C-alpha positions as semicolon CSV with decimal commas, in nm:
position;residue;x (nm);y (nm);z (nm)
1;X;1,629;11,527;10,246
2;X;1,822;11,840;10,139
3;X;2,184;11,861;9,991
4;X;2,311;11,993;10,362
5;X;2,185;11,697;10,482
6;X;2,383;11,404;10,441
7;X;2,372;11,021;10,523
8;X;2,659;10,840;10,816
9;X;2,866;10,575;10,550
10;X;2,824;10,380;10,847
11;X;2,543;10,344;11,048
12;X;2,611;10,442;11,392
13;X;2,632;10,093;11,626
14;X;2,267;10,172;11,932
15;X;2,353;10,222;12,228
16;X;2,139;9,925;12,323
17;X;2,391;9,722;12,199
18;X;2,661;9,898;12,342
19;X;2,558;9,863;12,631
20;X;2,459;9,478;12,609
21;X;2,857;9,419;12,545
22;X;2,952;9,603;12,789
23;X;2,719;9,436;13,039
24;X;2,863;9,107;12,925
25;X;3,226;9,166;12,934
26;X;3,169;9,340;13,311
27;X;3,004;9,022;13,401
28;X;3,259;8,746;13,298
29;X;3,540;8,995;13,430
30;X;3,405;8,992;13,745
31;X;3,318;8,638;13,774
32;X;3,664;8,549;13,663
33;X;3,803;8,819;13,889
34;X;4,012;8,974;13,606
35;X;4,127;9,312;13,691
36;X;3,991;9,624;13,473
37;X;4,282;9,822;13,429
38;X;4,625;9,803;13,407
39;X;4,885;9,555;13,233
40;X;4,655;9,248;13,118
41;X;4,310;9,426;13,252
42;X;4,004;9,407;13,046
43;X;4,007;9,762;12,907
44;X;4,379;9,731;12,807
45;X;4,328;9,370;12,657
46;X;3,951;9,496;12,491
47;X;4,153;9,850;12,363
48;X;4,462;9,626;12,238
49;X;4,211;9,368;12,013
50;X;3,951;9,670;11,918
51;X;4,280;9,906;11,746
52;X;4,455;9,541;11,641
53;X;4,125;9,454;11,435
54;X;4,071;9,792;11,284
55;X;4,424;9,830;11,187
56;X;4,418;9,510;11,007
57;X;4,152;9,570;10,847
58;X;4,285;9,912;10,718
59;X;4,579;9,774;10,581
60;X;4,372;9,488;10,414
61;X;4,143;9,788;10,244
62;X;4,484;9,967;10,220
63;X;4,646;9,694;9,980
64;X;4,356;9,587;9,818
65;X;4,327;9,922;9,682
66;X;4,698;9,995;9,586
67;X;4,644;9,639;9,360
68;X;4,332;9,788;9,198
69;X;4,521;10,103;9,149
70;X;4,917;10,001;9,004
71;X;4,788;9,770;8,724
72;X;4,553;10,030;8,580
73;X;4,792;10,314;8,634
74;X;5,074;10,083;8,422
75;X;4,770;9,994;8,156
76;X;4,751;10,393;8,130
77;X;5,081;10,460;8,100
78;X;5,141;10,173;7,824
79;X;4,897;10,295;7,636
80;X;4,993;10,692;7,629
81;X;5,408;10,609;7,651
82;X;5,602;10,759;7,941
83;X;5,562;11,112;8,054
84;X;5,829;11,372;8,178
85;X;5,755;11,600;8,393
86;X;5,850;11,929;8,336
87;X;6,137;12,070;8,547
């Protein structure tokens, strides 16, 4: 592997399972005669729970971080005193 070449963070989900999900939700819409679009319709209601999920988890990562972060920040500022900033 060369330095241009670099590696996903995340692996890419297959299409094979893309589609499998897909299949599945298509076929338990239609045998519960839900409608696809529109107010309540499957892609609204899977689009609604897909950006729900990943925002939570963002802010979860989000906070998680910022708690990591403040107590070391005040440990370094404790231990070098307050700085000004220069106007």
């Amino acid at each position: 592997m060369t330095d241009n070449e670099k590696t996903p963070a995340i692996e890419p989900v297959e299409d094979k399972l893309v589609d499998e999900v897909v299949e599945r939700l298509m076929d338990r819409a239609e045998a519960s005669g839900a409608s696809l679009l529109g107010e309540g319709g499957l892609l609204t209601e899977v689009t609604r729970a897909v950006l729900e999920r990943a925002l939570d988890v963002e802010m979860t990562d989000t906070w998680a971080m910022r708690n990591t972060i403040r107590p070391a920040v005040a440990r370094a500022t404790a231990a070098t005193g307050p700085q000004r900033r220069p106007c």
